[in-house]
PDB file of C-alpha atoms in Angstrom:
ATOM      1  CA  MET A   1       0.000   0.000   0.000  1.00  0.00           C
ATOM      2  CA  ASN A   2       1.555   3.314  -1.085  1.00  0.00           C
ATOM      3  CA  LYS A   3       1.571   5.781   1.784  1.00  0.00           C
ATOM      4  CA  ILE A   4       2.057   9.533   1.709  1.00  0.00           C
ATOM      5  CA  ASN A   5       3.428  10.825   5.011  1.00  0.00           C
ATOM      6  CA  GLY A   6       1.620   8.051   6.930  1.00  0.00           C
ATOM      7  CA  TYR A   7      -1.770   8.146   5.157  1.00  0.00           C
ATOM      8  CA  THR A   8      -2.698   5.868   2.289  1.00  0.00           C
ATOM      9  CA  GLU A   9      -2.989   7.645  -1.037  1.00  0.00           C
ATOM     10  CA  GLU A  10      -6.781   7.146  -0.890  1.00  0.00           C
ATOM     11  CA  GLU A  11      -6.936   8.757   2.583  1.00  0.00           C
ATOM     12  CA  ALA A  12      -4.834  11.692   1.389  1.00  0.00           C
ATOM     13  CA  ILE A  13      -7.125  12.206  -1.618  1.00  0.00           C
ATOM     14  CA  GLU A  14     -10.206  11.943   0.612  1.00  0.00           C
ATOM     15  CA  LEU A  15      -8.807  14.589   2.987  1.00  0.00           C
ATOM     16  CA  VAL A  16      -7.920  16.950   0.126  1.00  0.00           C
ATOM     17  CA  ASN A  17     -11.414  16.566  -1.377  1.00  0.00           C
ATOM     18  CA  TYR A  18     -13.050  17.040   2.030  1.00  0.00           C
ATOM     19  CA  ILE A  19     -11.104  20.235   2.779  1.00  0.00           C
ATOM     20  CA  THR A  20     -11.577  21.603  -0.768  1.00  0.00           C
ATOM     21  CA  SER A  21     -15.356  21.142  -0.755  1.00  0.00           C
ATOM     22  CA  GLY A  22     -15.623  22.366   2.851  1.00  0.00           C
ATOM     23  CA  LYS A  23     -13.704  25.561   2.088  1.00  0.00           C
ATOM     24  CA  LYS A  24     -15.909  26.180  -0.978  1.00  0.00           C
ATOM     25  CA  ALA A  25     -18.927  25.847   1.334  1.00  0.00           C
ATOM     26  CA  GLY A  26     -17.433  28.568   3.566  1.00  0.00           C
ATOM     27  CA  ASN A  27     -16.300  26.385   6.461  1.00  0.00           C
ATOM     28  CA  THR A  28     -13.204  27.269   8.476  1.00  0.00           C
ATOM     29  CA  LEU A  29     -10.127  25.078   8.333  1.00  0.00           C
ATOM     30  CA  SER A  30     -10.298  24.543  12.078  1.00  0.00           C
ATOM     31  CA  GLY A  31     -13.889  23.329  11.819  1.00  0.00           C
ATOM     32  CA  LEU A  32     -13.021  21.091   8.887  1.00  0.00           C
ATOM     33  CA  PHE A  33     -10.101  19.558  10.786  1.00  0.00           C
ATOM     34  CA  ALA A  34     -12.437  18.845  13.721  1.00  0.00           C
ATOM     35  CA  SER A  35     -15.210  17.318  11.605  1.00  0.00           C
ATOM     36  CA  TYR A  36     -12.779  15.251   9.524  1.00  0.00           C
ATOM     37  CA  ALA A  37     -11.105  14.036  12.717  1.00  0.00           C
ATOM     38  CA  GLN A  38     -14.470  12.901  14.071  1.00  0.00           C
ATOM     39  CA  LYS A  39     -15.354  11.240  10.761  1.00  0.00           C
ATOM     40  CA  SER A  40     -12.007   9.459  10.404  1.00  0.00           C
ATOM     41  CA  GLY A  41     -11.359   8.637  14.066  1.00  0.00           C
ATOM     42  CA  ARG A  42      -8.114  10.618  14.081  1.00  0.00           C
ATOM     43  CA  ALA A  43      -7.163  13.453  16.422  1.00  0.00           C
ATOM     44  CA  LYS A  44      -7.889  17.005  15.205  1.00  0.00           C
ATOM     45  CA  GLY A  45      -4.245  18.025  15.703  1.00  0.00           C
ATOM     46  CA  SER A  46      -3.106  14.986  13.752  1.00  0.00           C
ATOM     47  CA  VAL A  47      -5.403  15.883  10.835  1.00  0.00           C
ATOM     48  CA  ARG A  48      -4.196  19.500  10.893  1.00  0.00           C
ATOM     49  CA  ASN A  49      -0.528  18.477  10.997  1.00  0.00           C
ATOM     50  CA  TYR A  50      -1.008  15.973   8.189  1.00  0.00           C
ATOM     51  CA  TYR A  51      -2.815  18.540   6.031  1.00  0.00           C
ATOM     52  CA  TYR A  52       0.020  21.063   6.342  1.00  0.00           C
ATOM     53  CA  ALA A  53       2.695  18.401   5.855  1.00  0.00           C
ATOM     54  CA  LEU A  54       0.877  17.296   2.693  1.00  0.00           C
ATOM     55  CA  LEU A  55       0.716  20.845   1.340  1.00  0.00           C
ATOM     56  CA  ARG A  56       4.444  21.253   1.951  1.00  0.00           C
ATOM     57  CA  THR A  57       5.332  18.003   0.157  1.00  0.00           C
ATOM     58  CA  THR A  58       6.907  19.270  -3.044  1.00  0.00           C
ATOM     59  CA  GLY A  59       8.747  16.312  -4.546  1.00  0.00           C
ATOM     60  CA  ASP A  60       5.902  13.780  -4.813  1.00  0.00           C
ATOM     61  CA  GLU A  61       4.064  13.729  -8.158  1.00  0.00           C
ATOM     62  CA  ARG A  62       1.026  12.056  -6.570  1.00  0.00           C
ATOM     63  CA  VAL A  63       0.650  14.999  -4.177  1.00  0.00           C
ATOM     64  CA  LYS A  64       1.080  17.546  -6.968  1.00  0.00           C
ATOM     65  CA  LYS A  65      -1.627  15.759  -8.946  1.00  0.00           C
ATOM     66  CA  MET A  66      -4.148  15.587  -6.089  1.00  0.00           C
ATOM     67  CA  LEU A  67      -3.620  19.274  -5.191  1.00  0.00           C
ATOM     68  CA  ARG A  68      -3.880  20.528  -8.784  1.00  0.00           C
ATOM     69  CA  GLY A  69      -6.857  22.883  -9.178  1.00  0.00           C
ATOM     70  CA  THR A  70      -7.762  22.902  -5.457  1.00  0.00           C
ATOM     71  CA  ASN A  71      -6.306  26.328  -4.548  1.00  0.00           C
ATOM     72  CA  LEU A  72      -5.152  24.803  -1.256  1.00  0.00           C
ATOM     73  CA  LYS A  73      -1.891  26.260  -0.036  1.00  0.00           C
ATOM     74  CA  ALA A  74       0.063  26.457   3.180  1.00  0.00           C
ATOM     75  CA  GLU A  75       1.134  29.875   4.283  1.00  0.00           C
ATOM     76  CA  LYS A  76       4.790  30.384   4.980  1.00  0.00           C
ATOM     77  CA  ILE A  77       5.674  29.820   8.640  1.00  0.00           C
ATOM     78  CA  LEU A  78       7.052  32.964  10.231  1.00  0.00           C
ATOM     79  CA  PRO A  79       9.314  32.001  13.122  1.00  0.00           C
ATOM     80  CA  PHE A  80       9.204  34.038  16.324  1.00  0.00           C
ATOM     81  CA  SER A  81      12.253  36.109  17.157  1.00  0.00           C
ATOM     82  CA  GLU A  82      13.619  35.701  20.689  1.00  0.00           C
ATOM     83  CA  LEU A  83      12.480  39.238  21.547  1.00  0.00           C
ATOM     84  CA  GLU A  84       8.965  38.617  20.194  1.00  0.00           C
ATOM     85  CA  THR A  85       8.777  35.312  22.078  1.00  0.00           C
ATOM     86  CA  ASP A  86       9.715  36.978  25.369  1.00  0.00           C
ATOM     87  CA  ARG A  87       7.276  39.861  24.760  1.00  0.00           C
ATOM     88  CA  VAL A  88       4.367  37.493  24.031  1.00  0.00           C
ATOM     89  CA  LEU A  89       5.187  35.195  26.944  1.00  0.00           C
ATOM     90  CA  LYS A  90       5.493  38.095  29.401  1.00  0.00           C
ATOM     91  CA  GLU A  91       2.115  39.455  28.333  1.00  0.00           C
ATOM     92  CA  ILE A  92       0.470  36.038  28.719  1.00  0.00           C
ATOM     93  CA  LEU A  93       2.115  35.508  32.129  1.00  0.00           C
ATOM     94  CA  MET A  94       1.028  38.946  33.383  1.00  0.00           C
ATOM     95  CA  GLN A  95      -2.561  38.340  32.268  1.00  0.00           C
ATOM     96  CA  LYS A  96      -2.507  34.882  33.877  1.00  0.00           C
ATOM     97  CA  ALA A  97      -1.345  36.486  37.126  1.00  0.00           C
ATOM     98  CA  LYS A  98      -4.530  38.602  37.026  1.00  0.00           C
ATOM     99  CA  GLY A  99      -6.651  35.455  36.776  1.00  0.00           C
ATOM    100  CA  VAL A 100      -7.095  35.454  32.996  1.00  0.00           C
ATOM    101  CA  SER A 101      -6.933  32.051  31.287  1.00  0.00           C
ATOM    102  CA  VAL A 102      -4.192  31.397  28.731  1.00  0.00           C
ATOM    103  CA  ARG A 103      -6.865  31.088  26.042  1.00  0.00           C
ATOM    104  CA  ARG A 104      -8.353  34.491  26.906  1.00  0.00           C
ATOM    105  CA  ALA A 105      -4.876  36.041  27.214  1.00  0.00           C
ATOM    106  CA  VAL A 106      -3.831  34.938  23.716  1.00  0.00           C
ATOM    107  CA  LEU A 107      -7.199  36.093  22.350  1.00  0.00           C
ATOM    108  CA  ASN A 108      -6.647  39.526  23.937  1.00  0.00           C
ATOM    109  CA  LEU A 109      -3.080  39.641  22.691  1.00  0.00           C
ATOM    110  CA  SER A 110      -3.989  38.636  19.132  1.00  0.00           C
ATOM    111  CA  GLY A 111      -6.761  41.210  18.844  1.00  0.00           C
ATOM    112  CA  GLY A 112      -9.195  38.454  17.824  1.00  0.00           C
ATOM    113  CA  ASP A 113      -7.031  37.190  14.932  1.00  0.00           C
ATOM    114  CA  ASP A 114      -7.558  33.396  15.051  1.00  0.00           C
ATOM    115  CA  LYS A 115      -4.316  32.516  13.275  1.00  0.00           C
ATOM    116  CA  LEU A 116      -2.245  34.787  15.481  1.00  0.00           C
ATOM    117  CA  MET A 117      -4.049  33.491  18.565  1.00  0.00           C
ATOM    118  CA  LEU A 118      -3.173  29.915  17.623  1.00  0.00           C
ATOM    119  CA  ARG A 119       0.471  30.888  17.005  1.00  0.00           C
ATOM    120  CA  TYR A 120       0.716  32.561  20.420  1.00  0.00           C
ATOM    121  CA  GLN A 121      -0.998  29.664  22.176  1.00  0.00           C
ATOM    122  CA  ASN A 122       1.231  27.080  20.497  1.00  0.00           C
ATOM    123  CA  LYS A 123       4.359  29.093  21.297  1.00  0.00           C
ATOM    124  CA  TYR A 124       3.332  29.431  24.946  1.00  0.00           C
ATOM    125  CA  ARG A 125       2.591  25.716  25.316  1.00  0.00           C
ATOM    126  CA  ASN A 126       5.807  24.780  23.552  1.00  0.00           C
ATOM    127  CA  VAL A 127       7.966  26.961  25.808  1.00  0.00           C
ATOM    128  CA  VAL A 128       6.142  25.810  28.968  1.00  0.00           C
ATOM    129  CA  ALA A 129       6.796  22.172  28.001  1.00  0.00           C
ATOM    130  CA  LYS A 130      10.349  22.497  26.684  1.00  0.00           C
ATOM    131  CA  GLN A 131      11.815  25.557  28.435  1.00  0.00           C
ATOM    132  CA  PRO A 132      10.269  25.865  31.908  1.00  0.00           C
ATOM    133  CA  GLU A 133      13.373  27.734  33.096  1.00  0.00           C
ATOM    134  CA  ARG A 134      12.627  30.452  30.530  1.00  0.00           C
ATOM    135  CA  ILE A 135       9.109  30.832  31.938  1.00  0.00           C
ATOM    136  CA  GLU A 136      10.549  31.160  35.460  1.00  0.00           C
ATOM    137  CA  ARG A 137      13.056  33.791  34.264  1.00  0.00           C
ATOM    138  CA  LEU A 138      10.302  35.800  32.547  1.00  0.00           C
ATOM    139  CA  LYS A 139       8.118  35.618  35.671  1.00  0.00           C
ATOM    140  CA  ARG A 140      10.976  37.005  37.759  1.00  0.00           C
ATOM    141  CA  GLU A 141      11.526  39.786  35.191  1.00  0.00           C
ATOM    142  CA  CYS A 142       7.823  40.684  35.439  1.00  0.00           C
ATOM    143  CA  GLY A 143       7.893  40.570  39.251  1.00  0.00           C
ATOM    144  CA  LEU A 144       5.509  37.604  39.328  1.00  0.00           C
ATOM    145  CA  PRO A 145       5.640  34.811  41.928  1.00  0.00           C
ATOM    146  CA  CYS A 146       7.684  31.742  40.978  1.00  0.00           C
ATOM    147  CA  GLY A 147       7.804  28.142  42.199  1.00  0.00           C
ATOM    148  CA  ALA A 148       6.371  27.685  45.728  1.00  0.00           C
ATOM    149  CA  ASP A 149       5.140  31.295  45.846  1.00  0.00           C
ATOM    150  CA  GLU A 150       3.202  30.660  42.652  1.00  0.00           C
ATOM    151  CA  THR A 151       1.644  27.465  44.064  1.00  0.00           C
ATOM    152  CA  ARG A 152       0.529  29.341  47.173  1.00  0.00           C
ATOM    153  CA  ALA A 153      -0.834  32.227  45.092  1.00  0.00           C
ATOM    154  CA  ARG A 154      -2.687  29.789  42.827  1.00  0.00           C
ATOM    155  CA  LEU A 155      -4.215  27.984  45.828  1.00  0.00           C
ATOM    156  CA  GLU A 156      -5.325  31.295  47.342  1.00  0.00           C
ATOM    157  CA  GLU A 157      -6.816  32.274  43.988  1.00  0.00           C
ATOM    158  CA  GLU A 158      -8.676  28.953  43.731  1.00  0.00           C
ATOM    159  CA  ILE A 159      -9.981  29.287  47.294  1.00  0.00           C
ATOM    160  CA  ASN A 160     -11.144  32.837  46.596  1.00  0.00           C
ATOM    161  CA  GLY A 161     -12.805  31.657  43.378  1.00  0.00           C
ATOM    162  CA  LEU A 162     -14.545  28.827  45.222  1.00  0.00           C
ATOM    163  CA  TYR A 163     -15.745  31.265  47.897  1.00  0.00           C
ATOM    164  CA  GLU A 164     -17.124  33.644  45.236  1.00  0.00           C
ATOM    165  CA  ARG A 165     -18.897  30.792  43.424  1.00  0.00           C
ATOM    166  CA  LEU A 166     -20.442  29.597  46.706  1.00  0.00           C
ATOM    167  CA  GLN A 167     -21.492  33.136  47.538  1.00  0.00           C
ATOM    168  CA  THR A 168     -23.122  33.550  44.114  1.00  0.00           C
ATOM    169  CA  THR A 169     -24.867  30.181  44.421  1.00  0.00           C
ATOM    170  CA  LEU A 170     -26.183  31.059  47.884  1.00  0.00           C
ATOM    171  CA  LYS A 171     -27.481  34.441  46.653  1.00  0.00           C
ATOM    172  CA  GLU A 172     -29.279  32.754  43.758  1.00  0.00           C
ATOM    173  CA  GLU A 173     -30.739  30.112  46.106  1.00  0.00           C
ATOM    174  CA  ASN A 174     -31.836  32.849  48.500  1.00  0.00           C
ATOM    175  CA  LYS A 175     -33.623  34.703  45.665  1.00  0.00           C
ATOM    176  CA  ARG A 176     -35.315  31.488  44.582  1.00  0.00           C
ATOM    177  CA  LEU A 177     -36.464  30.685  48.117  1.00  0.00           C
ATOM    178  CA  THR A 178     -37.711  34.246  48.654  1.00  0.00           C
ATOM    179  CA  THR A 179     -39.807  33.901  45.498  1.00  0.00           C
ATOM    180  CA  VAL A 180     -41.171  30.522  46.667  1.00  0.00           C
ATOM    181  CA  ILE A 181     -42.003  31.935  50.128  1.00  0.00           C
ATOM    182  CA  LYS A 182     -43.822  34.905  48.576  1.00  0.00           C
ATOM    183  CA  ARG A 183     -45.832  32.615  46.314  1.00  0.00           C
ATOM    184  CA  LEU A 184     -46.709  30.304  49.226  1.00  0.00           C
ATOM    185  CA  THR A 185     -47.676  33.291  51.399  1.00  0.00           C
ATOM    186  CA  ASP A 186     -49.948  34.581  48.611  1.00  0.00           C
ATOM    187  CA  GLU A 187     -51.501  31.114  48.174  1.00  0.00           C
ATOM    188  CA  ASN A 188     -51.991  30.819  51.941  1.00  0.00           C
ATOM    189  CA  ALA A 189     -53.729  34.221  52.045  1.00  0.00           C
ATOM    190  CA  LEU A 190     -56.020  33.155  49.187  1.00  0.00           C
ATOM    191  CA  LEU A 191     -56.894  29.899  50.949  1.00  0.00           C
ATOM    192  CA  LYS A 192     -57.710  31.771  54.185  1.00  0.00           C
ATOM    193  CA  LEU A 193     -59.916  34.149  52.229  1.00  0.00           C
ATOM    194  CA  GLN A 194     -61.728  31.261  50.549  1.00  0.00           C
ATOM    195  CA  LEU A 195     -62.276  29.489  53.878  1.00  0.00           C
ATOM    196  CA  LYS A 196     -63.571  32.691  55.420  1.00  0.00           C
ATOM    197  CA  ASN A 197     -66.035  33.244  52.561  1.00  0.00           C
ATOM    198  CA  ASN A 198     -67.328  29.649  52.725  1.00  0.00           C
TER     199      ASN A 198
END
């Protein structure tokens, strides 16, 4: 069986056709990766990575043939400079310190640009996984807690969040019970009135 980067040729053709028709229908690449992943039983990230690897395969005539006339193309990857990486990471870390999720931080930082958001998120995750010492250095440079201090701060933040959620839940339950009591009081008054009139 002839494989192209791990997929059979038939699977590669099926993916290309699926993405081509989906894009013509106005679907986003991210959505198409997710739906194809569900359909094929593969992981979304695996489908995405395969798609881009396929588009960057230049020496295989089979790939050239299946891509002909599809208008599918991979944009050139722009690597982060060290300065840009540190700037992005510091901004994400400072927003995280204020209780903002990484996802929300990269959305804020990207100005709503999905591609840029994904680049920032991937860069952050990559550095966290492969260069934790760099993250610690950047935290120190930003005056943010590191190591044990960070664990304590995170626990305090989680406790405060739990307290706020409980407080909100209790307020909502109190409102609900007040409404029930008022309704029951009104019903009781009506029943007394009916008994009095009978």
